[in-house]
Coordinates of C-alpha atoms in Angstrom, one line a residue:
M1 CA 118.1 213.3 110.4
V2 CA 117.1 214.1 106.8
Q3 CA 119.1 212.3 104.2
Y4 CA 118.8 212.8 100.5
E5 CA 120.3 212.4 97.2
F6 CA 119.7 213.9 93.7
C7 CA 119.4 211.5 90.4
T8 CA 120.2 213.6 87.3
K9 CA 118.7 211.0 85.1
T10 CA 115.1 211.4 86.5
H11 CA 115.6 214.9 88.0
Q12 CA 114.1 213.3 91.4
V13 CA 115.1 213.5 95.1
M14 CA 115.6 210.3 97.1
L15 CA 114.5 211.8 100.7
N16 CA 115.0 209.2 103.4
G17 CA 114.6 206.6 101.1
V18 CA 111.4 208.0 99.2
R19 CA 111.6 209.4 96.0
Q20 CA 110.1 212.7 95.5
S21 CA 110.1 215.4 92.8
F22 CA 111.7 218.6 93.0
E23 CA 108.4 220.5 93.5
E24 CA 107.3 218.0 96.2
C25 CA 110.6 218.7 98.2
K26 CA 110.0 222.5 97.7
K27 CA 106.8 221.6 99.8
D28 CA 108.4 219.4 102.3
P29 CA 108.5 221.1 105.9
R30 CA 111.8 219.6 106.8
L31 CA 113.6 221.4 104.0
S32 CA 114.0 225.0 103.4
Y33 CA 114.3 226.3 99.9
H34 CA 116.6 229.1 99.1
E35 CA 115.6 230.8 95.6
P36 CA 118.8 232.8 94.9
V37 CA 121.0 229.7 94.9
M38 CA 118.1 227.2 94.2
A39 CA 119.2 225.0 97.1
F40 CA 117.6 223.0 99.8
A41 CA 118.8 223.0 103.2
S42 CA 118.4 221.0 106.4
K43 CA 120.1 221.2 109.7
D44 CA 123.2 219.3 108.4
K45 CA 123.2 219.2 104.6
T46 CA 122.8 221.3 101.6
F47 CA 121.1 220.0 98.5
R48 CA 121.2 221.8 95.0
D49 CA 119.0 220.8 92.0
A50 CA 121.8 220.4 89.4
N51 CA 119.2 220.1 86.5
I52 CA 118.1 223.7 87.1
Q53 CA 121.5 225.1 86.2
G54 CA 121.9 222.6 83.2
Y55 CA 124.5 220.8 85.2
S56 CA 124.9 216.9 85.4
L57 CA 127.4 214.4 86.6
Q58 CA 130.1 214.0 84.0
P59 CA 132.3 210.7 83.3
E60 CA 136.0 211.0 83.4
I61 CA 137.1 212.9 80.2
T62 CA 139.8 211.5 77.8
P63 CA 142.2 214.6 77.1
Y64 CA 142.1 216.0 73.7
S65 CA 145.1 217.5 72.0
Q66 CA 147.0 217.6 68.9
E67 CA 148.1 213.9 69.3
N68 CA 144.2 213.1 70.2
P69 CA 142.3 215.4 68.1
L70 CA 138.5 216.2 68.6
I71 CA 136.7 214.3 65.7
G72 CA 133.5 215.4 64.0
K73 CA 130.7 217.8 64.7
S74 CA 126.9 217.2 65.0
R75 CA 124.5 217.8 62.2
T76 CA 122.0 219.3 64.8
I77 CA 123.5 222.5 65.9
S78 CA 122.7 224.6 68.9
K79 CA 125.0 227.6 68.2
L80 CA 126.4 228.6 65.0
S81 CA 129.3 231.5 65.0
I82 CA 129.5 232.9 61.4
Q83 CA 132.8 234.7 60.8
L84 CA 132.4 237.4 58.1
G85 CA 135.9 238.2 58.2
L86 CA 138.8 239.5 60.4
A87 CA 138.8 243.2 59.3
C88 CA 138.5 245.7 62.1
N89 CA 138.6 249.5 62.5
Y90 CA 140.0 248.9 66.0
Q91 CA 143.2 247.5 67.4
C92 CA 142.5 246.3 70.9
K93 CA 145.5 245.6 72.9
Y94 CA 144.2 242.1 74.1
C95 CA 142.6 240.9 71.0
L96 CA 143.3 237.1 70.0
Q97 CA 142.3 238.0 66.3
A98 CA 145.1 241.0 66.0
Q99 CA 147.8 238.4 64.7
N100 CA 145.5 237.4 62.0
R101 CA 144.5 240.8 60.5
A102 CA 146.5 240.2 57.4
D103 CA 144.2 237.4 56.5
A104 CA 141.1 239.8 56.6
I105 CA 139.1 239.0 53.6
K106 CA 137.0 241.2 51.1
V107 CA 133.6 242.0 51.7
P108 CA 131.8 238.7 50.3
S109 CA 129.4 239.2 47.5
R110 CA 125.9 238.2 47.2
E111 CA 126.9 235.3 45.1
E112 CA 129.5 234.2 47.7
I113 CA 126.8 234.5 50.5
D114 CA 124.5 232.4 48.3
A115 CA 127.1 229.7 47.7
F116 CA 128.0 229.8 51.3
L117 CA 124.0 229.1 52.3
L118 CA 123.9 226.3 49.8
K119 CA 126.8 224.6 51.0
F120 CA 125.3 224.8 54.5
R121 CA 122.2 223.3 53.3
E122 CA 123.9 220.5 51.2
A123 CA 125.9 219.4 54.4
G124 CA 122.6 218.3 55.8
I125 CA 123.0 220.7 58.8
H126 CA 120.1 221.7 61.0
L127 CA 119.5 224.1 63.7
D128 CA 117.8 223.6 67.1
P129 CA 114.6 225.5 67.2
N130 CA 116.0 227.9 69.7
A131 CA 119.5 227.9 68.4
M132 CA 121.6 231.0 68.7
V133 CA 123.4 232.5 65.5
D134 CA 126.3 234.9 66.3
L135 CA 127.5 237.0 63.7
W136 CA 131.4 237.9 64.2
G137 CA 134.3 239.9 62.5
G138 CA 136.6 241.3 62.9
E139 CA 134.3 244.1 63.0
P140 CA 131.0 242.7 61.6
L141 CA 129.8 246.3 60.3
V142 CA 132.8 246.4 58.1
Y143 CA 130.9 243.7 56.3
W144 CA 127.8 245.7 56.1
K145 CA 126.9 244.9 52.3
A146 CA 127.3 241.2 53.2
L147 CA 125.0 241.5 56.4
K148 CA 122.2 242.9 54.1
S149 CA 122.3 239.8 52.0
L150 CA 123.1 237.2 54.6
V151 CA 120.7 238.3 57.6
P152 CA 117.3 237.9 55.7
Q153 CA 118.5 234.8 54.2
L154 CA 119.4 233.2 57.6
R155 CA 115.7 234.4 58.9
A156 CA 114.1 232.8 55.8
M157 CA 116.1 229.5 56.2
F158 CA 115.9 229.1 60.1
G159 CA 112.8 231.0 61.1
E160 CA 111.7 233.3 63.7
K161 CA 112.7 231.4 66.9
I162 CA 116.4 231.4 66.5
R163 CA 118.3 234.1 68.1
L164 CA 120.5 236.3 65.9
S165 CA 123.2 238.4 67.6
L166 CA 125.9 240.5 66.6
F167 CA 129.0 241.7 68.4
T168 CA 130.4 245.2 67.4
N169 CA 132.4 248.1 68.6
G170 CA 129.4 250.3 67.3
V171 CA 131.5 253.0 65.7
L172 CA 130.2 252.2 62.1
L173 CA 126.5 252.0 63.2
T174 CA 124.1 254.1 61.3
D175 CA 120.3 254.7 61.5
E176 CA 119.8 252.6 58.4
I177 CA 121.8 249.7 59.9
T178 CA 119.9 250.1 63.2
D179 CA 116.5 249.8 61.3
F180 CA 117.9 246.8 59.5
L181 CA 118.9 244.9 62.5
I182 CA 115.6 245.7 64.4
K183 CA 113.6 244.5 61.4
Y184 CA 115.3 241.0 61.5
H185 CA 115.4 240.9 65.3
V186 CA 119.3 240.9 65.6
Q187 CA 120.4 241.5 69.1
V188 CA 123.2 243.9 69.3
H189 CA 126.1 243.6 71.8
I190 CA 128.3 246.8 71.8
S191 CA 131.8 246.1 72.9
H192 CA 133.0 248.6 75.3
D193 CA 135.1 248.3 78.4
G194 CA 133.9 251.5 80.3
P195 CA 136.6 253.3 82.3
G196 CA 139.1 250.9 80.6
F197 CA 138.3 251.8 77.3
A198 CA 141.7 253.0 76.3
L199 CA 142.8 249.5 75.6
R200 CA 140.6 249.5 72.7
D201 CA 141.2 252.9 71.0
K202 CA 142.3 256.4 71.8
T203 CA 139.0 257.8 71.0
N204 CA 136.1 256.8 73.1
P205 CA 132.8 256.8 71.0
L206 CA 130.7 257.3 73.9
F207 CA 132.2 260.8 74.1
D208 CA 131.2 261.3 70.5
K209 CA 127.8 263.0 70.1
E210 CA 126.9 261.8 66.8
T211 CA 127.9 258.2 67.7
K212 CA 126.2 258.3 71.0
E213 CA 123.0 259.4 69.5
K214 CA 123.0 256.5 67.0
W215 CA 123.6 254.1 70.1
L216 CA 120.6 255.7 72.0
N217 CA 118.5 255.4 68.9
L218 CA 119.5 251.6 68.7
H219 CA 118.8 251.2 72.5
E220 CA 115.3 252.7 72.2
K221 CA 114.3 250.6 69.2
S222 CA 115.7 247.5 70.3
R223 CA 114.0 247.8 73.6
L224 CA 110.7 248.2 72.0
A225 CA 111.3 245.3 69.5
G226 CA 112.1 242.8 72.3
V227 CA 115.7 242.4 71.5
P228 CA 117.5 244.8 73.9
M229 CA 121.2 245.8 73.0
S230 CA 123.8 245.5 75.6
F231 CA 127.2 246.6 76.6
F232 CA 129.8 243.7 76.5
A233 CA 132.9 244.5 78.8
V234 CA 136.2 242.6 78.9
L235 CA 137.6 242.9 82.2
H236 CA 141.3 244.0 82.7
Q237 CA 143.4 246.2 84.8
G238 CA 141.4 249.3 83.9
N239 CA 137.8 248.2 85.0
C240 CA 137.9 245.6 87.7
D241 CA 135.5 247.4 90.2
L242 CA 132.1 245.9 88.8
F243 CA 130.0 248.9 90.3
E244 CA 132.2 251.7 88.8
L245 CA 132.0 249.7 85.4
R246 CA 128.2 249.7 85.6
G247 CA 128.1 253.3 86.9
Y248 CA 130.1 254.4 83.9
F249 CA 127.4 253.3 81.4
D250 CA 124.7 254.7 83.9
K251 CA 126.5 258.1 83.9
Y252 CA 127.7 258.4 80.2
F253 CA 124.8 256.2 78.3
S254 CA 121.7 255.3 80.4
P255 CA 120.8 253.6 83.6
H256 CA 118.5 251.2 81.7
V257 CA 121.0 249.6 79.5
H258 CA 122.0 246.0 80.1
L259 CA 125.8 245.3 80.8
D260 CA 127.3 242.0 80.7
F261 CA 131.0 240.8 80.8
G262 CA 132.9 237.9 79.3
G263 CA 135.5 237.3 81.9
A264 CA 139.2 238.8 82.2
A265 CA 141.3 239.3 79.2
S266 CA 143.1 236.0 78.7
E267 CA 142.2 234.5 75.3
T268 CA 145.2 235.7 73.5
E269 CA 148.6 234.4 72.4
N270 CA 150.4 237.7 73.6
L271 CA 148.5 239.2 76.5
H272 CA 149.5 242.9 76.7
E273 CA 151.1 244.1 79.9
E274 CA 148.4 246.8 80.4
S275 CA 145.9 244.2 80.3
I276 CA 147.4 242.1 83.2
I277 CA 145.5 242.6 86.4
D278 CA 147.8 243.6 89.3
E279 CA 147.4 242.6 92.8
E280 CA 145.5 245.7 93.9
Q281 CA 142.9 245.6 91.1
A282 CA 142.5 241.7 91.5
N283 CA 141.3 242.4 95.1
V284 CA 138.9 245.0 93.8
L285 CA 137.5 242.6 91.5
R286 CA 137.0 239.9 94.1
W287 CA 135.5 242.2 96.6
S288 CA 133.0 243.9 93.9
M289 CA 131.8 240.4 92.8
L290 CA 131.1 239.5 96.5
R291 CA 129.3 242.7 97.0
A292 CA 127.4 242.3 93.9
V293 CA 125.9 238.8 94.2
V294 CA 125.3 239.1 98.0
T295 CA 123.5 242.8 97.9
E296 CA 122.0 242.7 94.4
P297 CA 120.8 239.1 93.7
G298 CA 119.2 238.8 90.3
K299 CA 121.1 242.0 88.8
W300 CA 124.2 240.2 87.8
P301 CA 123.1 237.1 86.0
G302 CA 126.2 236.5 84.1
L303 CA 128.3 236.5 87.2
E304 CA 125.6 234.5 89.3
R305 CA 125.6 231.8 86.5
R306 CA 129.3 231.1 86.9
V307 CA 128.8 231.1 90.9
F308 CA 125.9 228.9 90.8
N309 CA 127.6 226.4 88.4
L310 CA 130.5 226.2 90.7
M311 CA 128.2 225.7 93.7
G312 CA 126.8 222.9 92.0
R313 CA 130.4 221.3 91.7
L314 CA 131.1 221.8 95.2
V315 CA 127.8 220.7 97.1
H316 CA 127.9 217.4 94.9
Q317 CA 131.5 216.9 95.3
I318 CA 131.9 216.4 91.5
P319 CA 135.5 215.3 90.6
P320 CA 137.2 217.7 88.1
G321 CA 138.0 214.8 85.9
G322 CA 134.7 215.3 84.3
I323 CA 135.3 219.0 83.3
R324 CA 135.5 218.9 79.4
Y325 CA 136.0 222.5 78.5
H326 CA 135.7 225.9 79.4
C327 CA 134.9 227.2 75.9
N328 CA 131.7 225.6 74.1
A329 CA 133.6 225.4 70.6
V330 CA 134.7 221.9 72.0
D331 CA 130.9 220.9 71.9
E332 CA 129.9 218.7 68.9
S333 CA 126.7 220.9 68.7
V334 CA 128.8 224.2 68.4
L335 CA 129.9 225.3 64.9
C336 CA 132.4 228.1 63.7
V337 CA 132.5 228.6 60.1
D338 CA 133.4 231.4 57.8
I339 CA 131.7 232.6 54.4
Q340 CA 133.9 230.4 52.4
G341 CA 132.6 227.4 54.1
N342 CA 135.8 226.6 56.2
I343 CA 135.0 225.3 59.5
L344 CA 137.2 226.9 62.3
S345 CA 138.5 225.8 65.7
C346 CA 137.3 229.3 66.9
Q347 CA 135.4 232.4 65.5
N348 CA 138.4 234.4 66.5
R349 CA 140.9 232.3 64.4
S350 CA 141.7 232.5 60.5
A351 CA 141.0 229.6 58.2
S352 CA 144.7 229.9 56.9
T353 CA 146.0 228.7 60.6
H354 CA 143.0 226.9 62.2
K355 CA 140.9 225.2 59.7
I356 CA 139.5 222.0 61.2
G357 CA 137.4 221.0 58.1
S358 CA 134.8 222.4 55.5
L359 CA 131.1 222.2 54.8
T360 CA 131.7 220.4 51.7
E361 CA 133.4 217.5 53.5
Y362 CA 131.6 217.5 56.8
G363 CA 132.0 214.1 57.8
A364 CA 135.8 214.6 57.8
I365 CA 136.1 217.4 60.7
K366 CA 139.2 217.0 62.8
N367 CA 140.4 219.6 65.4
P368 CA 143.9 219.2 66.6
F369 CA 144.3 222.8 67.8
F370 CA 142.5 222.4 71.4
T371 CA 144.6 221.3 74.4
H372 CA 142.5 219.9 77.4
W373 CA 143.5 221.4 80.8
K374 CA 144.7 217.9 82.0
L375 CA 147.6 218.4 79.6
R376 CA 148.3 221.7 80.8
P377 CA 151.1 222.0 83.4
D378 CA 149.4 223.7 86.3
C379 CA 145.6 223.3 85.9
A380 CA 145.4 220.0 87.9
D381 CA 146.6 221.7 91.3
C382 CA 144.7 224.9 90.8
L383 CA 142.2 225.8 93.4
V384 CA 139.7 227.5 90.9
L385 CA 139.7 224.7 88.1
G386 CA 136.2 224.0 88.9
A387 CA 135.3 227.5 87.8
C388 CA 137.8 228.4 85.2
K389 CA 137.7 224.9 83.6
G390 CA 141.1 225.2 82.1
G391 CA 140.7 228.5 80.2
C392 CA 140.9 228.8 76.6
P393 CA 141.8 225.4 74.9
D394 CA 142.9 227.2 71.7
I395 CA 146.3 228.9 73.0
S396 CA 149.7 227.7 73.7
D397 CA 151.2 226.7 77.0
Q398 CA 153.3 229.8 76.8
A399 CA 150.2 232.1 76.2
M400 CA 148.4 230.1 79.1
A401 CA 151.3 230.8 81.5
R402 CA 150.9 234.5 80.9
C403 CA 147.1 234.5 80.8
C404 CA 146.6 232.5 83.9
V405 CA 147.2 235.6 86.3
N406 CA 144.1 237.2 84.9
D407 CA 142.1 233.9 84.7
W408 CA 142.9 233.4 88.4
A409 CA 141.9 237.0 89.2
F410 CA 138.5 236.5 87.8
H411 CA 137.7 232.9 88.8
Y412 CA 139.2 233.4 92.5
G413 CA 136.6 236.0 92.7
V414 CA 133.8 233.4 91.4
F415 CA 135.1 231.2 93.9
T416 CA 135.1 233.4 97.0
V417 CA 131.4 234.3 96.2
A418 CA 130.4 230.6 95.9
W419 CA 132.2 229.7 99.0
F420 CA 130.5 232.8 100.9
L421 CA 127.0 231.7 99.8
L422 CA 127.6 227.8 100.9
T423 CA 129.2 228.5 104.2
G424 CA 128.7 232.0 105.3
T425 CA 132.3 232.6 105.6
I426 CA 135.0 234.7 103.5
I427 CA 138.2 233.2 102.5
Q428 CA 141.0 235.6 103.6
R429 CA 144.2 233.4 102.9
I430 CA 145.2 230.5 100.9
D431 CA 148.5 228.8 101.3
P432 CA 150.3 227.9 99.5
L433 CA 149.6 229.9 96.4
P434 CA 149.3 228.3 93.0
K435 CA 152.7 227.5 91.6
F436 CA 152.1 229.6 88.2
L437 CA 151.5 232.6 90.5
L438 CA 154.6 232.1 92.5
R439 CA 156.6 232.0 89.3
R440 CA 155.4 235.3 88.1
Q441 CA 156.6 238.7 89.3
K442 CA 153.3 240.0 89.6
V443 CA 151.2 237.8 92.2
V444 CA 147.6 238.3 92.5
P445 CA 146.6 238.9 96.0
I446 CA 144.7 236.6 98.1
H447 CA 146.2 237.6 101.7
K448 CA 144.9 241.3 101.4
E449 CA 142.0 242.4 103.4
N450 CA 139.4 244.9 101.9
E451 CA 139.5 248.6 102.6
K452 CA 137.2 248.0 105.5
G453 CA 139.3 245.5 107.1
E454 CA 136.6 242.8 106.8

């Protein structure tokens, strides 16, 4: 019998009492190594290298809340989100920012940009060598004049190794803007929900010849520059079939463009009824997730990352009490800031409602807006907590109650895939259903079989 355990501090395996490195274990004839899930298997156990997935054993977390706010931020930042302003040329039905459009600021001047960067330097903040800087709106291209001043200074200030990215609906893109973004190696993510685009706007830019040509120009130039553009979709009632979603961009744009998705629409205080995933589409999502990971390993990296992370928790039997957050804005090394130097709980929030500090008083940061999952009414008993990790910490319990149906649909799919990869079996039924689903009129399915009756 082969017995082994993994030490997250030394990243070594104790195999029958003998300490071995991960690479040595890969050569051990008593173990087989499974590359897609990065796991070792013997006759009666499965071992997964937690370090490869950036996963570690976590101590029990003290819940954060309004009464027990998160205090402080690190001065060494791994991810910086800069909110240019909340103005936008779209009114997406599931957007968290929509309630704060009235706070959209004017386009910052060159002097205001310079003042912002000076505050940043004077605060003594540094970026990790491989840090990520995200440029956010609203719609960031509304703030094109500000970007022309800000982006070159960010490159000069932080160097070429940091990753600059920009999330945009792409409608305001011009060839001039494309050339500028390529020059400074800014990776562009165009927000588009494929067949579910109608929840964003009535006019689909992919069917506008001029806009599509500009996007194709960006696609080709960004590919050659090594910062390939991608489409970024939010999943909802209108686009749950992952293969239909990918096929949409293959057909109407290019089969070579990268596609990613950020989960289901849920991070909003008032989730629109048209966004809520019903039982039929939840089943479509679950089966398409399983098909994607099992039949096309390596082609769905965002989904695989979620699945493998959950597998690590299941294999190592990690108690859920160590789950700190779903959103990395909780992390001390993640900073959200606007051009005025206000530090925000989230890049989607306004300083008028969710300011937690300022660059000029960096040592006094206090975030009372986040709520840990332990303080939510339904999270502790939820099957998919290990995947969902409590959802958005920055919304109310009332909003969470409405959004959980979408979070369940997405993360139950992730759970199904992880379970299949670990056991070779497919979950057909869970009983009883989570209480929050039973309280809703729309109950997400888990008892349905797929169309083939499998």
